[in-house]
């Protein structure tokens, strides 16, 4: 139920959680709505378990920063 509240738009037209709504909209393009909703539900769990697995503090980064660091690591590994 909490995730439905994250992806909805309030009566005033304000998006409650724009990050979750954007993620949901991107997942709805190739998948049915319920599959996209289950992805939104599992996303926080995946983040939490990645924090425990990597033993690193959580950092909020933009998708552009993520792509840059990912491609930088790929060129170093190659």
JSON list of N, CA and C in Angstrom, two decimals:
[
{"chain": "A", "resi": 1, "resn": "UNK", "atom": "N", "xyz": [0.81, -1.18, 0.00]},
{"chain": "A", "resi": 1, "resn": "UNK", "atom": "CA", "xyz": [0.00, 0.00, 0.00]},
{"chain": "A", "resi": 1, "resn": "UNK", "atom": "C", "xyz": [0.87, 1.26, 0.00]},
{"chain": "A", "resi": 2, "resn": "UNK", "atom": "N", "xyz": [1.99, 1.19, 0.70]},
{"chain": "A", "resi": 2, "resn": "UNK", "atom": "CA", "xyz": [2.87, 2.34, 0.77]},
{"chain": "A", "resi": 2, "resn": "UNK", "atom": "C", "xyz": [3.38, 2.72, -0.62]},
{"chain": "A", "resi": 3, "resn": "UNK", "atom": "N", "xyz": [3.68, 1.74, -1.45]},
{"chain": "A", "resi": 3, "resn": "UNK", "atom": "CA", "xyz": [4.21, 2.03, -2.77]},
{"chain": "A", "resi": 3, "resn": "UNK", "atom": "C", "xyz": [3.16, 2.61, -3.70]},
{"chain": "A", "resi": 4, "resn": "UNK", "atom": "N", "xyz": [1.91, 2.25, -3.50]},
{"chain": "A", "resi": 4, "resn": "UNK", "atom": "CA", "xyz": [0.85, 2.89, -4.27]},
{"chain": "A", "resi": 4, "resn": "UNK", "atom": "C", "xyz": [0.78, 4.37, -3.93]},
{"chain": "A", "resi": 5, "resn": "UNK", "atom": "N", "xyz": [1.00, 4.70, -2.67]},
{"chain": "A", "resi": 5, "resn": "UNK", "atom": "CA", "xyz": [1.02, 6.11, -2.27]},
{"chain": "A", "resi": 5, "resn": "UNK", "atom": "C", "xyz": [2.22, 6.83, -2.85]},
{"chain": "A", "resi": 6, "resn": "UNK", "atom": "N", "xyz": [3.32, 6.13, -3.04]},
{"chain": "A", "resi": 6, "resn": "UNK", "atom": "CA", "xyz": [4.52, 6.77, -3.60]},
{"chain": "A", "resi": 6, "resn": "UNK", "atom": "C", "xyz": [4.36, 7.14, -5.06]},
{"chain": "A", "resi": 7, "resn": "UNK", "atom": "N", "xyz": [3.61, 6.36, -5.81]},
{"chain": "A", "resi": 7, "resn": "UNK", "atom": "CA", "xyz": [3.53, 6.62, -7.25]},
{"chain": "A", "resi": 7, "resn": "UNK", "atom": "C", "xyz": [2.27, 7.39, -7.64]},
{"chain": "A", "resi": 8, "resn": "UNK", "atom": "N", "xyz": [1.45, 7.77, -6.66]},
{"chain": "A", "resi": 8, "resn": "UNK", "atom": "CA", "xyz": [0.23, 8.49, -7.00]},
{"chain": "A", "resi": 8, "resn": "UNK", "atom": "C", "xyz": [0.47, 10.00, -7.01]},
{"chain": "A", "resi": 9, "resn": "UNK", "atom": "N", "xyz": [-0.49, 10.70, -7.55]},
{"chain": "A", "resi": 9, "resn": "UNK", "atom": "CA", "xyz": [-0.45, 12.16, -7.60]},
{"chain": "A", "resi": 9, "resn": "UNK", "atom": "C", "xyz": [-1.54, 12.68, -6.67]},
{"chain": "A", "resi": 10, "resn": "UNK", "atom": "N", "xyz": [-1.20, 13.66, -5.85]},
{"chain": "A", "resi": 10, "resn": "UNK", "atom": "CA", "xyz": [-2.17, 14.18, -4.88]},
{"chain": "A", "resi": 10, "resn": "UNK", "atom": "C", "xyz": [-3.26, 14.97, -5.58]},
{"chain": "A", "resi": 11, "resn": "UNK", "atom": "N", "xyz": [-4.26, 15.34, -4.82]},
{"chain": "A", "resi": 11, "resn": "UNK", "atom": "CA", "xyz": [-5.39, 16.09, -5.39]},
{"chain": "A", "resi": 11, "resn": "UNK", "atom": "C", "xyz": [-4.96, 17.45, -5.92]},
{"chain": "A", "resi": 12, "resn": "UNK", "atom": "N", "xyz": [-3.92, 18.00, -5.33]},
{"chain": "A", "resi": 12, "resn": "UNK", "atom": "CA", "xyz": [-3.43, 19.31, -5.79]},
{"chain": "A", "resi": 12, "resn": "UNK", "atom": "C", "xyz": [-2.58, 19.18, -7.05]},
{"chain": "A", "resi": 13, "resn": "UNK", "atom": "N", "xyz": [-2.35, 17.95, -7.52]},
{"chain": "A", "resi": 13, "resn": "UNK", "atom": "CA", "xyz": [-1.57, 17.73, -8.73]},
{"chain": "A", "resi": 13, "resn": "UNK", "atom": "C", "xyz": [-0.09, 17.55, -8.46]},
{"chain": "A", "resi": 14, "resn": "UNK", "atom": "N", "xyz": [0.28, 17.50, -7.20]},
{"chain": "A", "resi": 14, "resn": "UNK", "atom": "CA", "xyz": [1.69, 17.34, -6.82]},
{"chain": "A", "resi": 14, "resn": "UNK", "atom": "C", "xyz": [2.05, 15.86, -6.76]},
{"chain": "A", "resi": 15, "resn": "UNK", "atom": "N", "xyz": [3.19, 15.53, -7.33]},
{"chain": "A", "resi": 15, "resn": "UNK", "atom": "CA", "xyz": [3.68, 14.15, -7.29]},
{"chain": "A", "resi": 15, "resn": "UNK", "atom": "C", "xyz": [4.29, 13.91, -5.92]},
{"chain": "A", "resi": 16, "resn": "UNK", "atom": "N", "xyz": [3.88, 12.84, -5.26]},
{"chain": "A", "resi": 16, "resn": "UNK", "atom": "CA", "xyz": [4.35, 12.59, -3.91]},
{"chain": "A", "resi": 16, "resn": "UNK", "atom": "C", "xyz": [5.80, 12.12, -3.89]},
{"chain": "A", "resi": 17, "resn": "UNK", "atom": "N", "xyz": [6.17, 11.25, -4.81]},
{"chain": "A", "resi": 17, "resn": "UNK", "atom": "CA", "xyz": [7.55, 10.77, -4.89]},
{"chain": "A", "resi": 17, "resn": "UNK", "atom": "C", "xyz": [7.93, 10.70, -6.37]},
{"chain": "A", "resi": 18, "resn": "UNK", "atom": "N", "xyz": [8.56, 11.75, -6.89]},
{"chain": "A", "resi": 18, "resn": "UNK", "atom": "CA", "xyz": [8.85, 11.77, -8.33]},
{"chain": "A", "resi": 18, "resn": "UNK", "atom": "C", "xyz": [9.82, 10.70, -8.79]},
{"chain": "A", "resi": 19, "resn": "UNK", "atom": "N", "xyz": [10.71, 10.26, -7.93]},
{"chain": "A", "resi": 19, "resn": "UNK", "atom": "CA", "xyz": [11.68, 9.23, -8.30]},
{"chain": "A", "resi": 19, "resn": "UNK", "atom": "C", "xyz": [10.97, 7.90, -8.52]},
{"chain": "A", "resi": 20, "resn": "UNK", "atom": "N", "xyz": [10.09, 7.53, -7.58]},
{"chain": "A", "resi": 20, "resn": "UNK", "atom": "CA", "xyz": [9.35, 6.27, -7.71]},
{"chain": "A", "resi": 20, "resn": "UNK", "atom": "C", "xyz": [8.40, 6.32, -8.90]},
{"chain": "A", "resi": 21, "resn": "UNK", "atom": "N", "xyz": [7.76, 7.46, -9.12]},
{"chain": "A", "resi": 21, "resn": "UNK", "atom": "CA", "xyz": [6.85, 7.58, -10.25]},
{"chain": "A", "resi": 21, "resn": "UNK", "atom": "C", "xyz": [7.59, 7.47, -11.57]},
{"chain": "A", "resi": 22, "resn": "UNK", "atom": "N", "xyz": [8.75, 8.08, -11.67]},
{"chain": "A", "resi": 22, "resn": "UNK", "atom": "CA", "xyz": [9.55, 7.98, -12.89]},
{"chain": "A", "resi": 22, "resn": "UNK", "atom": "C", "xyz": [10.00, 6.54, -13.13]},
{"chain": "A", "resi": 23, "resn": "UNK", "atom": "N", "xyz": [10.44, 5.86, -12.07]},
{"chain": "A", "resi": 23, "resn": "UNK", "atom": "CA", "xyz": [10.85, 4.46, -12.17]},
{"chain": "A", "resi": 23, "resn": "UNK", "atom": "C", "xyz": [9.67, 3.60, -12.61]},
{"chain": "A", "resi": 24, "resn": "UNK", "atom": "N", "xyz": [8.49, 3.85, -12.03]},
{"chain": "A", "resi": 24, "resn": "UNK", "atom": "CA", "xyz": [7.29, 3.10, -12.38]},
{"chain": "A", "resi": 24, "resn": "UNK", "atom": "C", "xyz": [6.91, 3.34, -13.85]},
{"chain": "A", "resi": 25, "resn": "UNK", "atom": "N", "xyz": [6.95, 4.59, -14.28]},
{"chain": "A", "resi": 25, "resn": "UNK", "atom": "CA", "xyz": [6.60, 4.91, -15.67]},
{"chain": "A", "resi": 25, "resn": "UNK", "atom": "C", "xyz": [7.54, 4.23, -16.66]},
{"chain": "A", "resi": 26, "resn": "UNK", "atom": "N", "xyz": [8.84, 4.20, -16.33]},
{"chain": "A", "resi": 26, "resn": "UNK", "atom": "CA", "xyz": [9.81, 3.54, -17.20]},
{"chain": "A", "resi": 26, "resn": "UNK", "atom": "C", "xyz": [9.59, 2.03, -17.24]},
{"chain": "A", "resi": 27, "resn": "UNK", "atom": "N", "xyz": [9.20, 1.45, -16.13]},
{"chain": "A", "resi": 27, "resn": "UNK", "atom": "CA", "xyz": [8.94, 0.01, -16.08]},
{"chain": "A", "resi": 27, "resn": "UNK", "atom": "C", "xyz": [7.63, -0.36, -16.77]},
{"chain": "A", "resi": 28, "resn": "UNK", "atom": "N", "xyz": [6.69, 0.56, -16.84]},
{"chain": "A", "resi": 28, "resn": "UNK", "atom": "CA", "xyz": [5.39, 0.29, -17.47]},
{"chain": "A", "resi": 28, "resn": "UNK", "atom": "C", "xyz": [5.49, 0.22, -18.99]},
{"chain": "A", "resi": 29, "resn": "UNK", "atom": "N", "xyz": [6.53, 0.76, -19.56]},
{"chain": "A", "resi": 29, "resn": "UNK", "atom": "CA", "xyz": [6.65, 0.76, -21.02]},
{"chain": "A", "resi": 29, "resn": "UNK", "atom": "C", "xyz": [6.75, -0.68, -21.56]},
{"chain": "A", "resi": 30, "resn": "UNK", "atom": "N", "xyz": [7.70, -1.51, -21.07]},
{"chain": "A", "resi": 30, "resn": "UNK", "atom": "CA", "xyz": [7.76, -2.87, -21.62]},
{"chain": "A", "resi": 30, "resn": "UNK", "atom": "C", "xyz": [6.95, -3.91, -20.85]},
{"chain": "A", "resi": 31, "resn": "UNK", "atom": "N", "xyz": [6.48, -3.56, -19.63]},
{"chain": "A", "resi": 31, "resn": "UNK", "atom": "CA", "xyz": [5.84, -4.56, -18.76]},
{"chain": "A", "resi": 31, "resn": "UNK", "atom": "C", "xyz": [4.40, -4.18, -18.43]},
{"chain": "A", "resi": 32, "resn": "UNK", "atom": "N", "xyz": [3.60, -5.16, -18.00]},
{"chain": "A", "resi": 32, "resn": "UNK", "atom": "CA", "xyz": [2.27, -4.84, -17.49]},
{"chain": "A", "resi": 32, "resn": "UNK", "atom": "C", "xyz": [2.36, -4.03, -16.19]},
{"chain": "A", "resi": 33, "resn": "UNK", "atom": "N", "xyz": [1.26, -3.38, -15.82]},
{"chain": "A", "resi": 33, "resn": "UNK", "atom": "CA", "xyz": [1.27, -2.50, -14.65]},
{"chain": "A", "resi": 33, "resn": "UNK", "atom": "C", "xyz": [1.63, -3.22, -13.36]},
{"chain": "A", "resi": 34, "resn": "UNK", "atom": "N", "xyz": [1.13, -4.43, -13.16]},
{"chain": "A", "resi": 34, "resn": "UNK", "atom": "CA", "xyz": [1.40, -5.14, -11.91]},
{"chain": "A", "resi": 34, "resn": "UNK", "atom": "C", "xyz": [2.86, -5.56, -11.81]},
{"chain": "A", "resi": 35, "resn": "UNK", "atom": "N", "xyz": [3.48, -5.88, -12.93]},
{"chain": "A", "resi": 35, "resn": "UNK", "atom": "CA", "xyz": [4.90, -6.21, -12.92]},
{"chain": "A", "resi": 35, "resn": "UNK", "atom": "C", "xyz": [5.71, -4.97, -12.56]},
{"chain": "A", "resi": 36, "resn": "UNK", "atom": "N", "xyz": [5.33, -3.83, -13.14]},
{"chain": "A", "resi": 36, "resn": "UNK", "atom": "CA", "xyz": [6.02, -2.58, -12.83]},
{"chain": "A", "resi": 36, "resn": "UNK", "atom": "C", "xyz": [5.83, -2.21, -11.36]},
{"chain": "A", "resi": 37, "resn": "UNK", "atom": "N", "xyz": [4.64, -2.43, -10.82]},
{"chain": "A", "resi": 37, "resn": "UNK", "atom": "CA", "xyz": [4.39, -2.13, -9.41]},
{"chain": "A", "resi": 37, "resn": "UNK", "atom": "C", "xyz": [5.23, -3.03, -8.50]},
{"chain": "A", "resi": 38, "resn": "UNK", "atom": "N", "xyz": [5.36, -4.30, -8.85]},
{"chain": "A", "resi": 38, "resn": "UNK", "atom": "CA", "xyz": [6.19, -5.19, -8.03]},
{"chain": "A", "resi": 38, "resn": "UNK", "atom": "C", "xyz": [7.66, -4.77, -8.11]},
{"chain": "A", "resi": 39, "resn": "UNK", "atom": "N", "xyz": [8.10, -4.23, -9.23]},
{"chain": "A", "resi": 39, "resn": "UNK", "atom": "CA", "xyz": [9.46, -3.71, -9.33]},
{"chain": "A", "resi": 39, "resn": "UNK", "atom": "C", "xyz": [9.65, -2.51, -8.41]},
{"chain": "A", "resi": 40, "resn": "UNK", "atom": "N", "xyz": [8.64, -1.64, -8.34]},
{"chain": "A", "resi": 40, "resn": "UNK", "atom": "CA", "xyz": [8.70, -0.47, -7.45]},
{"chain": "A", "resi": 40, "resn": "UNK", "atom": "C", "xyz": [8.73, -0.93, -6.00]},
{"chain": "A", "resi": 41, "resn": "UNK", "atom": "N", "xyz": [7.98, -1.97, -5.68]},
{"chain": "A", "resi": 41, "resn": "UNK", "atom": "CA", "xyz": [7.95, -2.49, -4.31]},
{"chain": "A", "resi": 41, "resn": "UNK", "atom": "C", "xyz": [9.30, -3.09, -3.94]},
{"chain": "A", "resi": 42, "resn": "UNK", "atom": "N", "xyz": [9.95, -3.79, -4.86]},
{"chain": "A", "resi": 42, "resn": "UNK", "atom": "CA", "xyz": [11.22, -4.46, -4.56]},
{"chain": "A", "resi": 42, "resn": "UNK", "atom": "C", "xyz": [12.42, -3.52, -4.60]},
{"chain": "A", "resi": 43, "resn": "UNK", "atom": "N", "xyz": [12.29, -2.36, -5.21]},
{"chain": "A", "resi": 43, "resn": "UNK", "atom": "CA", "xyz": [13.44, -1.46, -5.36]},
{"chain": "A", "resi": 43, "resn": "UNK", "atom": "C", "xyz": [14.05, -1.06, -4.01]},
{"chain": "A", "resi": 44, "resn": "UNK", "atom": "N", "xyz": [13.26, -0.61, -3.00]},
{"chain": "A", "resi": 44, "resn": "UNK", "atom": "CA", "xyz": [13.89, -0.27, -1.71]},
{"chain": "A", "resi": 44, "resn": "UNK", "atom": "C", "xyz": [14.58, -1.47, -1.06]},
{"chain": "A", "resi": 45, "resn": "UNK", "atom": "N", "xyz": [14.02, -2.66, -1.21]},
{"chain": "A", "resi": 45, "resn": "UNK", "atom": "CA", "xyz": [14.65, -3.86, -0.65]},
{"chain": "A", "resi": 45, "resn": "UNK", "atom": "C", "xyz": [15.99, -4.12, -1.31]},
{"chain": "A", "resi": 46, "resn": "UNK", "atom": "N", "xyz": [16.04, -3.97, -2.64]},
{"chain": "A", "resi": 46, "resn": "UNK", "atom": "CA", "xyz": [17.30, -4.17, -3.35]},
{"chain": "A", "resi": 46, "resn": "UNK", "atom": "C", "xyz": [18.36, -3.17, -2.90]},
{"chain": "A", "resi": 47, "resn": "UNK", "atom": "N", "xyz": [17.96, -1.93, -2.67]},
{"chain": "A", "resi": 47, "resn": "UNK", "atom": "CA", "xyz": [18.90, -0.91, -2.22]},
{"chain": "A", "resi": 47, "resn": "UNK", "atom": "C", "xyz": [19.42, -1.24, -0.83]},
{"chain": "A", "resi": 48, "resn": "UNK", "atom": "N", "xyz": [18.52, -1.63, 0.06]},
{"chain": "A", "resi": 48, "resn": "UNK", "atom": "CA", "xyz": [18.93, -1.95, 1.44]},
{"chain": "A", "resi": 48, "resn": "UNK", "atom": "C", "xyz": [19.88, -3.14, 1.47]},
{"chain": "A", "resi": 49, "resn": "UNK", "atom": "N", "xyz": [19.58, -4.19, 0.73]},
{"chain": "A", "resi": 49, "resn": "UNK", "atom": "CA", "xyz": [20.46, -5.36, 0.73]},
{"chain": "A", "resi": 49, "resn": "UNK", "atom": "C", "xyz": [21.80, -5.06, 0.05]},
{"chain": "A", "resi": 50, "resn": "UNK", "atom": "N", "xyz": [21.82, -4.16, -0.93]},
{"chain": "A", "resi": 50, "resn": "UNK", "atom": "CA", "xyz": [23.09, -3.77, -1.55]},
{"chain": "A", "resi": 50, "resn": "UNK", "atom": "C", "xyz": [23.95, -2.99, -0.56]},
{"chain": "A", "resi": 51, "resn": "UNK", "atom": "N", "xyz": [23.33, -2.19, 0.28]},
{"chain": "A", "resi": 51, "resn": "UNK", "atom": "CA", "xyz": [24.08, -1.47, 1.32]},
{"chain": "A", "resi": 51, "resn": "UNK", "atom": "C", "xyz": [24.72, -2.45, 2.28]},
{"chain": "A", "resi": 52, "resn": "UNK", "atom": "N", "xyz": [23.95, -3.46, 2.71]},
{"chain": "A", "resi": 52, "resn": "UNK", "atom": "CA", "xyz": [24.51, -4.47, 3.62]},
{"chain": "A", "resi": 52, "resn": "UNK", "atom": "C", "xyz": [25.58, -5.30, 2.93]},
{"chain": "A", "resi": 53, "resn": "UNK", "atom": "N", "xyz": [25.37, -5.66, 1.68]},
{"chain": "A", "resi": 53, "resn": "UNK", "atom": "CA", "xyz": [26.31, -6.50, 0.95]},
{"chain": "A", "resi": 53, "resn": "UNK", "atom": "C", "xyz": [27.65, -5.79, 0.75]},
{"chain": "A", "resi": 54, "resn": "UNK", "atom": "N", "xyz": [27.58, -4.53, 0.32]},
{"chain": "A", "resi": 54, "resn": "UNK", "atom": "CA", "xyz": [28.80, -3.78, 0.02]},
{"chain": "A", "resi": 54, "resn": "UNK", "atom": "C", "xyz": [29.43, -3.14, 1.25]},
{"chain": "A", "resi": 55, "resn": "UNK", "atom": "N", "xyz": [28.67, -3.08, 2.33]},
{"chain": "A", "resi": 55, "resn": "UNK", "atom": "CA", "xyz": [29.14, -2.47, 3.58]},
{"chain": "A", "resi": 55, "resn": "UNK", "atom": "C", "xyz": [29.62, -1.04, 3.34]},
{"chain": "A", "resi": 56, "resn": "UNK", "atom": "N", "xyz": [28.81, -0.29, 2.60]},
{"chain": "A", "resi": 56, "resn": "UNK", "atom": "CA", "xyz": [29.10, 1.11, 2.30]},
{"chain": "A", "resi": 56, "resn": "UNK", "atom": "C", "xyz": [27.90, 1.96, 2.70]},
{"chain": "A", "resi": 57, "resn": "UNK", "atom": "N", "xyz": [28.14, 3.22, 3.03]},
{"chain": "A", "resi": 57, "resn": "UNK", "atom": "CA", "xyz": [26.99, 4.09, 3.33]},
{"chain": "A", "resi": 57, "resn": "UNK", "atom": "C", "xyz": [26.21, 4.41, 2.07]},
{"chain": "A", "resi": 58, "resn": "UNK", "atom": "N", "xyz": [24.94, 4.71, 2.23]},
{"chain": "A", "resi": 58, "resn": "UNK", "atom": "CA", "xyz": [24.07, 5.04, 1.11]},
{"chain": "A", "resi": 58, "resn": "UNK", "atom": "C", "xyz": [24.38, 6.45, 0.62]},
{"chain": "A", "resi": 59, "resn": "UNK", "atom": "N", "xyz": [24.52, 6.60, -0.69]},
{"chain": "A", "resi": 59, "resn": "UNK", "atom": "CA", "xyz": [24.75, 7.89, -1.31]},
{"chain": "A", "resi": 59, "resn": "UNK", "atom": "C", "xyz": [23.71, 8.11, -2.39]},
{"chain": "A", "resi": 60, "resn": "UNK", "atom": "N", "xyz": [23.12, 9.27, -2.40]},
{"chain": "A", "resi": 60, "resn": "UNK", "atom": "CA", "xyz": [22.17, 9.60, -3.45]},
{"chain": "A", "resi": 60, "resn": "UNK", "atom": "C", "xyz": [22.96, 10.23, -4.59]},
{"chain": "A", "resi": 61, "resn": "UNK", "atom": "N", "xyz": [22.90, 9.60, -5.76]},
{"chain": "A", "resi": 61, "resn": "UNK", "atom": "CA", "xyz": [23.58, 10.14, -6.93]},
{"chain": "A", "resi": 61, "resn": "UNK", "atom": "C", "xyz": [22.58, 10.21, -8.08]},
{"chain": "A", "resi": 62, "resn": "UNK", "atom": "N", "xyz": [22.85, 11.09, -9.01]},
{"chain": "A", "resi": 62, "resn": "UNK", "atom": "CA", "xyz": [21.97, 11.23, -10.16]},
{"chain": "A", "resi": 62, "resn": "UNK", "atom": "C", "xyz": [22.27, 10.10, -11.14]},
{"chain": "A", "resi": 63, "resn": "UNK", "atom": "N", "xyz": [21.34, 9.80, -12.04]},
{"chain": "A", "resi": 63, "resn": "UNK", "atom": "CA", "xyz": [21.60, 8.76, -13.04]},
{"chain": "A", "resi": 63, "resn": "UNK", "atom": "C", "xyz": [22.81, 9.10, -13.92]},
{"chain": "A", "resi": 64, "resn": "UNK", "atom": "N", "xyz": [23.04, 10.38, -14.17]},
{"chain": "A", "resi": 64, "resn": "UNK", "atom": "CA", "xyz": [24.19, 10.78, -14.98]},
{"chain": "A", "resi": 64, "resn": "UNK", "atom": "C", "xyz": [25.50, 10.45, -14.26]},
{"chain": "A", "resi": 65, "resn": "UNK", "atom": "N", "xyz": [25.55, 10.72, -12.95]},
{"chain": "A", "resi": 65, "resn": "UNK", "atom": "CA", "xyz": [26.74, 10.37, -12.17]},
{"chain": "A", "resi": 65, "resn": "UNK", "atom": "C", "xyz": [26.95, 8.86, -12.15]},
{"chain": "A", "resi": 66, "resn": "UNK", "atom": "N", "xyz": [25.88, 8.11, -12.02]},
{"chain": "A", "resi": 66, "resn": "UNK", "atom": "CA", "xyz": [25.98, 6.66, -12.01]},
{"chain": "A", "resi": 66, "resn": "UNK", "atom": "C", "xyz": [26.52, 6.14, -13.34]},
{"chain": "A", "resi": 67, "resn": "UNK", "atom": "N", "xyz": [25.99, 6.66, -14.45]},
{"chain": "A", "resi": 67, "resn": "UNK", "atom": "CA", "xyz": [26.46, 6.23, -15.77]},
{"chain": "A", "resi": 67, "resn": "UNK", "atom": "C", "xyz": [27.93, 6.57, -15.97]},
{"chain": "A", "resi": 68, "resn": "UNK", "atom": "N", "xyz": [28.34, 7.75, -15.52]},
{"chain": "A", "resi": 68, "resn": "UNK", "atom": "CA", "xyz": [29.74, 8.15, -15.66]},
{"chain": "A", "resi": 68, "resn": "UNK", "atom": "C", "xyz": [30.65, 7.22, -14.88]},
{"chain": "A", "resi": 69, "resn": "UNK", "atom": "N", "xyz": [30.32, 6.95, -13.60]},
{"chain": "A", "resi": 69, "resn": "UNK", "atom": "CA", "xyz": [31.18, 6.08, -12.81]},
{"chain": "A", "resi": 69, "resn": "UNK", "atom": "C", "xyz": [31.15, 4.64, -13.33]},
{"chain": "A", "resi": 70, "resn": "UNK", "atom": "N", "xyz": [30.02, 4.19, -13.84]},
{"chain": "A", "resi": 70, "resn": "UNK", "atom": "CA", "xyz": [29.92, 2.84, -14.40]},
{"chain": "A", "resi": 70, "resn": "UNK", "atom": "C", "xyz": [30.81, 2.71, -15.63]},
{"chain": "A", "resi": 71, "resn": "UNK", "atom": "N", "xyz": [30.74, 3.66, -16.54]},
{"chain": "A", "resi": 71, "resn": "UNK", "atom": "CA", "xyz": [31.55, 3.60, -17.75]},
{"chain": "A", "resi": 71, "resn": "UNK", "atom": "C", "xyz": [33.03, 3.79, -17.44]},
{"chain": "A", "resi": 72, "resn": "UNK", "atom": "N", "xyz": [33.33, 4.58, -16.42]},
{"chain": "A", "resi": 72, "resn": "UNK", "atom": "CA", "xyz": [34.72, 4.75, -16.00]},
{"chain": "A", "resi": 72, "resn": "UNK", "atom": "C", "xyz": [35.28, 3.43, -15.47]},
{"chain": "A", "resi": 73, "resn": "UNK", "atom": "N", "xyz": [34.51, 2.73, -14.66]},
{"chain": "A", "resi": 73, "resn": "UNK", "atom": "CA", "xyz": [34.95, 1.43, -14.13]},
{"chain": "A", "resi": 73, "resn": "UNK", "atom": "C", "xyz": [35.06, 0.38, -15.23]},
{"chain": "A", "resi": 74, "resn": "UNK", "atom": "N", "xyz": [34.19, 0.44, -16.24]},
{"chain": "A", "resi": 74, "resn": "UNK", "atom": "CA", "xyz": [34.26, -0.51, -17.34]},
{"chain": "A", "resi": 74, "resn": "UNK", "atom": "C", "xyz": [35.51, -0.30, -18.19]},
{"chain": "A", "resi": 75, "resn": "UNK", "atom": "N", "xyz": [35.91, 0.95, -18.40]},
{"chain": "A", "resi": 75, "resn": "UNK", "atom": "CA", "xyz": [37.11, 1.21, -19.19]},
{"chain": "A", "resi": 75, "resn": "UNK", "atom": "C", "xyz": [38.37, 0.84, -18.42]},
{"chain": "A", "resi": 76, "resn": "UNK", "atom": "N", "xyz": [38.35, 1.00, -17.10]},
{"chain": "A", "resi": 76, "resn": "UNK", "atom": "CA", "xyz": [39.51, 0.62, -16.29]},
{"chain": "A", "resi": 76, "resn": "UNK", "atom": "C", "xyz": [39.66, -0.89, -16.26]},
{"chain": "A", "resi": 77, "resn": "UNK", "atom": "N", "xyz": [38.55, -1.62, -16.18]},
{"chain": "A", "resi": 77, "resn": "UNK", "atom": "CA", "xyz": [38.59, -3.08, -16.11]},
{"chain": "A", "resi": 77, "resn": "UNK", "atom": "C", "xyz": [39.00, -3.71, -17.44]},
{"chain": "A", "resi": 78, "resn": "UNK", "atom": "N", "xyz": [38.77, -3.01, -18.52]},
{"chain": "A", "resi": 78, "resn": "UNK", "atom": "CA", "xyz": [39.07, -3.59, -19.84]},
{"chain": "A", "resi": 78, "resn": "UNK", "atom": "C", "xyz": [40.50, -3.43, -20.24]}
]
